[in-house]
Short mmCIF file of C-alpha atoms and ligand atoms in Angstrom, two decimals:
data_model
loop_
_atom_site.label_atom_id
_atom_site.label_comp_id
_atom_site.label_asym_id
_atom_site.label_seq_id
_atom_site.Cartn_x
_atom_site.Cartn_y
_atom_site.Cartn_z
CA UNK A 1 90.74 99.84 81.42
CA UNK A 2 91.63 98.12 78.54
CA UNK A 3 94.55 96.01 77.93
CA UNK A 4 95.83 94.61 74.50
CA UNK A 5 95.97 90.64 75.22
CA UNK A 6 96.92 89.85 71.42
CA UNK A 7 100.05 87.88 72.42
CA UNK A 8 98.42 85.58 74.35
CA UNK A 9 95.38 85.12 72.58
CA UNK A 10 96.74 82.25 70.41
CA UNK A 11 97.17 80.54 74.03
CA UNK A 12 93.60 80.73 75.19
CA UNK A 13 92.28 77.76 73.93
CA UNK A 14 95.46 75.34 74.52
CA UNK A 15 94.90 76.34 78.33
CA UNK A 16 91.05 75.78 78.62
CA UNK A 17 91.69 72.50 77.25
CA UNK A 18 93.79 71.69 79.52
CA UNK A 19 97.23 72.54 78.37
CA UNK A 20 99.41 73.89 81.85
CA UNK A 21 99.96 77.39 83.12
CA UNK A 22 102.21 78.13 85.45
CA UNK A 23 102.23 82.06 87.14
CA UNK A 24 104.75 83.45 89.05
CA UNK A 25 104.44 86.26 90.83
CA UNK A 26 105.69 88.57 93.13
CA UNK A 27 105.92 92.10 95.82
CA UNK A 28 104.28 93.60 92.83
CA UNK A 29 101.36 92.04 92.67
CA UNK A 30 100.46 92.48 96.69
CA UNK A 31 101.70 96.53 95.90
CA UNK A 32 98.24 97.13 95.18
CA UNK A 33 96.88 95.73 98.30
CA UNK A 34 99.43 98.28 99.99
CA UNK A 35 102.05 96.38 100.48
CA UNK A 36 105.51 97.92 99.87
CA UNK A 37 107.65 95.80 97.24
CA UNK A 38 111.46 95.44 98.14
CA UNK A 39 112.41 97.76 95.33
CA UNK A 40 109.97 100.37 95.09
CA UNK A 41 109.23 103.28 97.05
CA UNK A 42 108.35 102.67 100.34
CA UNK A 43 110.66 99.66 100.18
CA UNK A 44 112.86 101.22 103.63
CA UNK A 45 112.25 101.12 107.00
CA UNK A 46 113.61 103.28 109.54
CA UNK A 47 115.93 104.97 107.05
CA UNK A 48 117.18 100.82 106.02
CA UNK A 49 116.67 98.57 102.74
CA UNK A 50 114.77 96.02 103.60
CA UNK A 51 117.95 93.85 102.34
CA UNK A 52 119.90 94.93 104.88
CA UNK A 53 117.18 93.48 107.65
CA UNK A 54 116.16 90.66 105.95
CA UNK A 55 119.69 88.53 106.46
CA UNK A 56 120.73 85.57 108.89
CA UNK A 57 123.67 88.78 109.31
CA UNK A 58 121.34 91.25 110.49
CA UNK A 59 119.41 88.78 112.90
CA UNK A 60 122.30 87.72 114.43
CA UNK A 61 123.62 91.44 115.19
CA UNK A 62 120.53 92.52 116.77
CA UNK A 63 117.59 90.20 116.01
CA UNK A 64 115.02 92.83 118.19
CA UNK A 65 115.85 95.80 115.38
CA UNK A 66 114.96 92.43 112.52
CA UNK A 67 111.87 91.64 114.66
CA UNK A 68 110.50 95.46 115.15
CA UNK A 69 111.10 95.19 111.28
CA UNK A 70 108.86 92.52 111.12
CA UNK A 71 106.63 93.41 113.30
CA UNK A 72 105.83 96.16 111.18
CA UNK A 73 105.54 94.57 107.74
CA UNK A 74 102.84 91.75 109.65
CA UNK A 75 100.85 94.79 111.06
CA UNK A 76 100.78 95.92 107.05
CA UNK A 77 100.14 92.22 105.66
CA UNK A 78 97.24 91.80 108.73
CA UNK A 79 95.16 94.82 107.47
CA UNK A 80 95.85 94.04 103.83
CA UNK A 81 93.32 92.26 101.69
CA UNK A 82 93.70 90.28 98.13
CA UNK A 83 93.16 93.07 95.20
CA UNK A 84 92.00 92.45 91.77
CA UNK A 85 94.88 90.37 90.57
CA UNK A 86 94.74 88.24 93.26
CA UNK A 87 91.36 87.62 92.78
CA UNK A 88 91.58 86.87 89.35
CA UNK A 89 94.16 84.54 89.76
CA UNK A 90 91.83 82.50 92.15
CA UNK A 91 88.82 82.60 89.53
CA UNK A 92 90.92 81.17 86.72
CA UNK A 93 92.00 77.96 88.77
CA UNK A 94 87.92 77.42 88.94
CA UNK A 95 87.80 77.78 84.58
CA UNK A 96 91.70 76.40 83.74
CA UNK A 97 92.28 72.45 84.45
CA UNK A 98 95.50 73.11 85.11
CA UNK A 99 96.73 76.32 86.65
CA UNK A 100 99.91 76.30 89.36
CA UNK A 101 100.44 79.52 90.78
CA UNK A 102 104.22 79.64 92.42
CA UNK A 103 105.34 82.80 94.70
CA UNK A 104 107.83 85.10 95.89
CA UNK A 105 105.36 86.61 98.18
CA UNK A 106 105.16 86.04 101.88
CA UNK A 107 101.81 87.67 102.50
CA UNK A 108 99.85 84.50 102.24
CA UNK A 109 97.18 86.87 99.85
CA UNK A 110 96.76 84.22 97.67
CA UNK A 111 95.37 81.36 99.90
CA UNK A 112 92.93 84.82 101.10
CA UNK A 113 91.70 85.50 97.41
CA UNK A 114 91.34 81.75 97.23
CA UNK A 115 93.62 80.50 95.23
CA UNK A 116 93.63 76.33 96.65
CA UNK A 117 97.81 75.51 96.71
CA UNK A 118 100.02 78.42 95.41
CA UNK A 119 103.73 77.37 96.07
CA UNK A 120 105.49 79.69 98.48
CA UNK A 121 108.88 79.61 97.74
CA UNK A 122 109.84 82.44 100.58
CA UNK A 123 107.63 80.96 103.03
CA UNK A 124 104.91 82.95 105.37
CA UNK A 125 105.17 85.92 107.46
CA UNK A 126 102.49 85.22 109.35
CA UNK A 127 104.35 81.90 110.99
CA UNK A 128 107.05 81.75 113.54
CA UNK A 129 109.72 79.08 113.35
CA UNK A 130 112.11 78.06 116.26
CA UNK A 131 116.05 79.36 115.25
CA UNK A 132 116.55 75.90 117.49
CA UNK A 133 114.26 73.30 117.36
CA UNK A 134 112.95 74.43 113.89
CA UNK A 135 109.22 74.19 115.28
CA UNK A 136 106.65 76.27 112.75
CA UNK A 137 103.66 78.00 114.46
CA UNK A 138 101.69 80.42 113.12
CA UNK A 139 101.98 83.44 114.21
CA UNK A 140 100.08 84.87 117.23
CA UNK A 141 97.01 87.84 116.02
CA UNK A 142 99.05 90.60 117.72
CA UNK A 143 102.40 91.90 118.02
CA UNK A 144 105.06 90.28 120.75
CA UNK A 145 105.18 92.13 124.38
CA UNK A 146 108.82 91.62 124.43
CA UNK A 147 111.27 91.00 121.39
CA UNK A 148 112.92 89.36 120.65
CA UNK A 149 110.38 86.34 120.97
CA UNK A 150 111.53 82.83 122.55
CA UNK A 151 110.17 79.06 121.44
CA UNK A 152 108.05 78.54 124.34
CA UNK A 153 109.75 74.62 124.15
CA UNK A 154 113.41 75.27 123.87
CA UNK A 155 113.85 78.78 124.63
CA UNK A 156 116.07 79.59 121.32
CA UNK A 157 115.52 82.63 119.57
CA UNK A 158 111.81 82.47 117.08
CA UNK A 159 112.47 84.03 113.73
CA UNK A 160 109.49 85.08 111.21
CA UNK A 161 109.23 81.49 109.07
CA UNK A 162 110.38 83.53 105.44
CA UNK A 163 113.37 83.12 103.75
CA UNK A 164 116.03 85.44 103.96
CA UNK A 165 118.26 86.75 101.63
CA UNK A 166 121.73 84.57 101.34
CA UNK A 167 119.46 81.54 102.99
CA UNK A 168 118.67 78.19 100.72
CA UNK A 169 115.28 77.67 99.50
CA UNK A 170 112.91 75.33 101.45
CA UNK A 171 114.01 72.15 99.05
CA UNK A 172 110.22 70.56 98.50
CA UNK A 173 108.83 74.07 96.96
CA UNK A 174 111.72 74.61 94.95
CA UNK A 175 111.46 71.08 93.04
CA UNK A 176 107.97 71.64 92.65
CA UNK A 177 108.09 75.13 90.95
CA UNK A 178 111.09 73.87 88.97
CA UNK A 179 109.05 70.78 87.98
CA UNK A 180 105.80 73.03 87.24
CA UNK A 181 108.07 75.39 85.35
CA UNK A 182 109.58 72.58 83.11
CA UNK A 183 106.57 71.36 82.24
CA UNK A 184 103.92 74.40 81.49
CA UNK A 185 102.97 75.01 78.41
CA UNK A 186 102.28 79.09 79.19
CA UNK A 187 104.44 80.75 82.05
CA UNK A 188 103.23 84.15 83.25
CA UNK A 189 105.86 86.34 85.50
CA UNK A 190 103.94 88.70 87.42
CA UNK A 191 105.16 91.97 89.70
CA UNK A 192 108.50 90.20 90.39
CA UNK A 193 111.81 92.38 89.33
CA UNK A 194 112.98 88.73 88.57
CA UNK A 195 116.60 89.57 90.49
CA UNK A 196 116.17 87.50 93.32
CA UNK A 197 117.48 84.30 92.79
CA UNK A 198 116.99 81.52 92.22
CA UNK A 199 113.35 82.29 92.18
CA UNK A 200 114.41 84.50 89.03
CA UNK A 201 115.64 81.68 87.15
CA UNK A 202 112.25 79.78 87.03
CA UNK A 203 111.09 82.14 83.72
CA UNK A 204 114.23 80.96 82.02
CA UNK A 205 114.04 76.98 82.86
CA UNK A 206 110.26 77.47 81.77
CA UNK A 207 110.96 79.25 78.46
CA UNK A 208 113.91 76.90 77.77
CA UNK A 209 111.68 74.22 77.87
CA UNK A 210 109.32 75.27 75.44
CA UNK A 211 106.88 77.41 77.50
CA UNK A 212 105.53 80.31 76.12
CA UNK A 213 107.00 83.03 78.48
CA UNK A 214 104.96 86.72 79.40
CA UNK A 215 106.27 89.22 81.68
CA UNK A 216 103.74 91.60 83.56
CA UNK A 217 105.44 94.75 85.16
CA UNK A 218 105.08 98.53 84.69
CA UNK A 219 108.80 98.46 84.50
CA UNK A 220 111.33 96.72 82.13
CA UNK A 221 113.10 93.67 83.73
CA UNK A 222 115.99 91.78 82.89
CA UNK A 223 113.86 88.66 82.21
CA UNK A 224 112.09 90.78 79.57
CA UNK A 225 114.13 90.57 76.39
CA UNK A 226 113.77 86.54 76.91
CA UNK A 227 109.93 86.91 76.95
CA UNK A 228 107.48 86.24 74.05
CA UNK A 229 105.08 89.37 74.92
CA UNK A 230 105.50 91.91 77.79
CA UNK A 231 102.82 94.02 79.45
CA UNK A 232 104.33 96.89 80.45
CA UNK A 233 101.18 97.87 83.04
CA UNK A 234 99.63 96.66 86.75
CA UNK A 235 98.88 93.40 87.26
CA UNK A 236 95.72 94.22 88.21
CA UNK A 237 94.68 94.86 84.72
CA UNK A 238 96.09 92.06 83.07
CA UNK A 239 95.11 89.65 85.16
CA UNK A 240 91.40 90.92 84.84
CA UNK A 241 91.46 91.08 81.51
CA UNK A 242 93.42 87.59 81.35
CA UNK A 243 90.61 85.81 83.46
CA UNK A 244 87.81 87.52 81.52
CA UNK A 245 89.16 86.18 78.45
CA UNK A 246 89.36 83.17 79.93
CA UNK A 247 85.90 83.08 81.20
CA UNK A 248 86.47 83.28 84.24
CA UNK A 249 83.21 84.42 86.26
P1 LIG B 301 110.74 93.39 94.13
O1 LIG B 301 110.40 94.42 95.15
O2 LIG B 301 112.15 93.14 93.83
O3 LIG B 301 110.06 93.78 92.73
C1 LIG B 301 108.72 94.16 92.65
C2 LIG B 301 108.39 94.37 91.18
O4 LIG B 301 107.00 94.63 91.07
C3 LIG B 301 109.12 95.54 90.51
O5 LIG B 301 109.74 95.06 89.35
C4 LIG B 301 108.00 96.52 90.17
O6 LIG B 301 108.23 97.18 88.95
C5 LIG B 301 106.80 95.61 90.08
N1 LIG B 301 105.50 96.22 90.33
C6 LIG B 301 105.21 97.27 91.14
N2 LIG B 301 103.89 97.53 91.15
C7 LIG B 301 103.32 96.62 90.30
C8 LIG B 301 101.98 96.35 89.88
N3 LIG B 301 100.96 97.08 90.33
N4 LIG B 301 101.78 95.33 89.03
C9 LIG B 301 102.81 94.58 88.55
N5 LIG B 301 104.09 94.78 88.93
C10 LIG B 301 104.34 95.80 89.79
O7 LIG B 301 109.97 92.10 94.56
P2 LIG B 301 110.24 90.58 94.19
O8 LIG B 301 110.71 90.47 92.79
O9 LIG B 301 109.04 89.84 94.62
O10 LIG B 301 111.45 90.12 95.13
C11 LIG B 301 111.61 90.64 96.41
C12 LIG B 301 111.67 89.66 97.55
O11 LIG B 301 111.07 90.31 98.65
C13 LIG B 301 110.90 88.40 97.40
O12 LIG B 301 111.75 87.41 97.86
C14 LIG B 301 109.71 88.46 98.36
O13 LIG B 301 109.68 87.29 99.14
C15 LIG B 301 110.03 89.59 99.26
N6 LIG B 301 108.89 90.52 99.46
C16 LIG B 301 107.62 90.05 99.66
C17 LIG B 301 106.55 90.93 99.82
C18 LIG B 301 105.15 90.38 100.02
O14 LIG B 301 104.97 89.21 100.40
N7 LIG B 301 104.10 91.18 99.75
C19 LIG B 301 106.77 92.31 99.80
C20 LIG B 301 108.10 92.76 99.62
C21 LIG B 301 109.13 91.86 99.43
ZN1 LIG B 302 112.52 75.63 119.86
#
């Protein structure tokens, strides 16, 4: 395993002394803990695109075909555990003053690897939030008896507590990636096919505003032409190799 960091390496010491990095990442960076990415393979269920579940549409139609959906990616994200990028993404916060990791994902394997605050723009799988009242609770340790579930205080309809697609970002996560985007001085874009928006907007605000943006993804994106360096291999590696030149324990 050996990865060419050259493009960054002029960054190294800004960040150890201080100087921000921001890291987005994404489904790719959980594939490796077995997690299917939206895009990939392994990205359908029951024959579906996971877009086609993941709607306000489709929960309304039949919200016990959305929950056996979800039922099925918490089972995944229960047994999963953090993988090497995660980790390494926790051990540089301990070396780098100031690190911000923001994310797409909704596996909550950063807070697991130990990284202190990432910012979940999608939210969390593992919660439950009232389609009613709008209470959040996390989620029980085991699948429902009966779908689709209830809120136990005003009997409306729970739905998992992400985001779905054509639904508005929860407002205080988006101003803070914006505002962490805007003002680091290194962005990293990690396993995210950077389509999604407005998530996929954050590498252009932080590029536009000076930051020195990297893209990490075994495939080309369209953020990629707009980046400074590109590693076109797992995040895994990079990130390993990132922390250890970071010295990162
Ligand atoms: P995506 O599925 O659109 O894209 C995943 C990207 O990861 C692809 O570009 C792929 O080339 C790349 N990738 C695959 N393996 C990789 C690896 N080992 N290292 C680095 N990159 C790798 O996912 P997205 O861009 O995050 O957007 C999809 C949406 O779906 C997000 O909103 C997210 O909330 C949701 N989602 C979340 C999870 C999760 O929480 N684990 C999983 C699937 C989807
Ligand atoms: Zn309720």
């Amino acid at each position: 395993m050996s990865v060419d960091l050259a493009p960054l390496v002029p960054y190294l010491s800004d960040l150890r002394a201080g100087r921000p990095l921001a890291v987005l990442t994404g489904a790719g960076v959980s594939a490796e803990s077995g997690l299917p990415t939206f895009r990939g393979a392994g990205g359908l269920w029951e024959g579906q695109r996971a877009e086609d579940l993941a709607t306000p549409d489709a929960f309304a139609r039949d919200p016990v075909r959305v929950w056996r959906f979800y039922e099925w990616r918490r089972e995944k994200v229960r047994a999963a555990r953090p993988n090497e990028a995660h980790l390494a993404l926790a051990r540089l916060e301990e070396v780098l003053p100031r690190m911000t990791v923001i994310t797409q994902n909704v596996d909550g394997l950063h807070q697991a690897a130990g990284s202190r605050r990432p910012i979940e723009l999608h939210g969390n799988i593992l919660r439950d939030r009232c389609s009613g009242c709008g209470t959040v609770t996390p989620a029980a340790p085991a699948p429902f008896e009966t779908l689709p579930p209830r809120c136990s205080l005003c009997a409306a309809l729970l739905r998992p507590d992400v985001v779905w697609f054509g639904e508005i970002l929860p407002a205080a996560p988006w101003h803070e990636a914006e505002a962490t985007a805007e003002g680091s001085a290194v962005f990293l874009v990690v396993g995210t096919s950077s389509v999604v928006a407005p998530a996929s907007s954050l590498g252009l605000l932080a590029a536009r505003s000076g930051a020195h943006l990297f893209e990490v993804n075994p495939e080309a994106t369209p953020l990629a032409p707009l980046a400074e360096g590109v590693f076109r291999t797992s995040a895994s590696e990079v990130m390993t190799a990132f922390a250890k030149a970071l010295g990162a324990r």
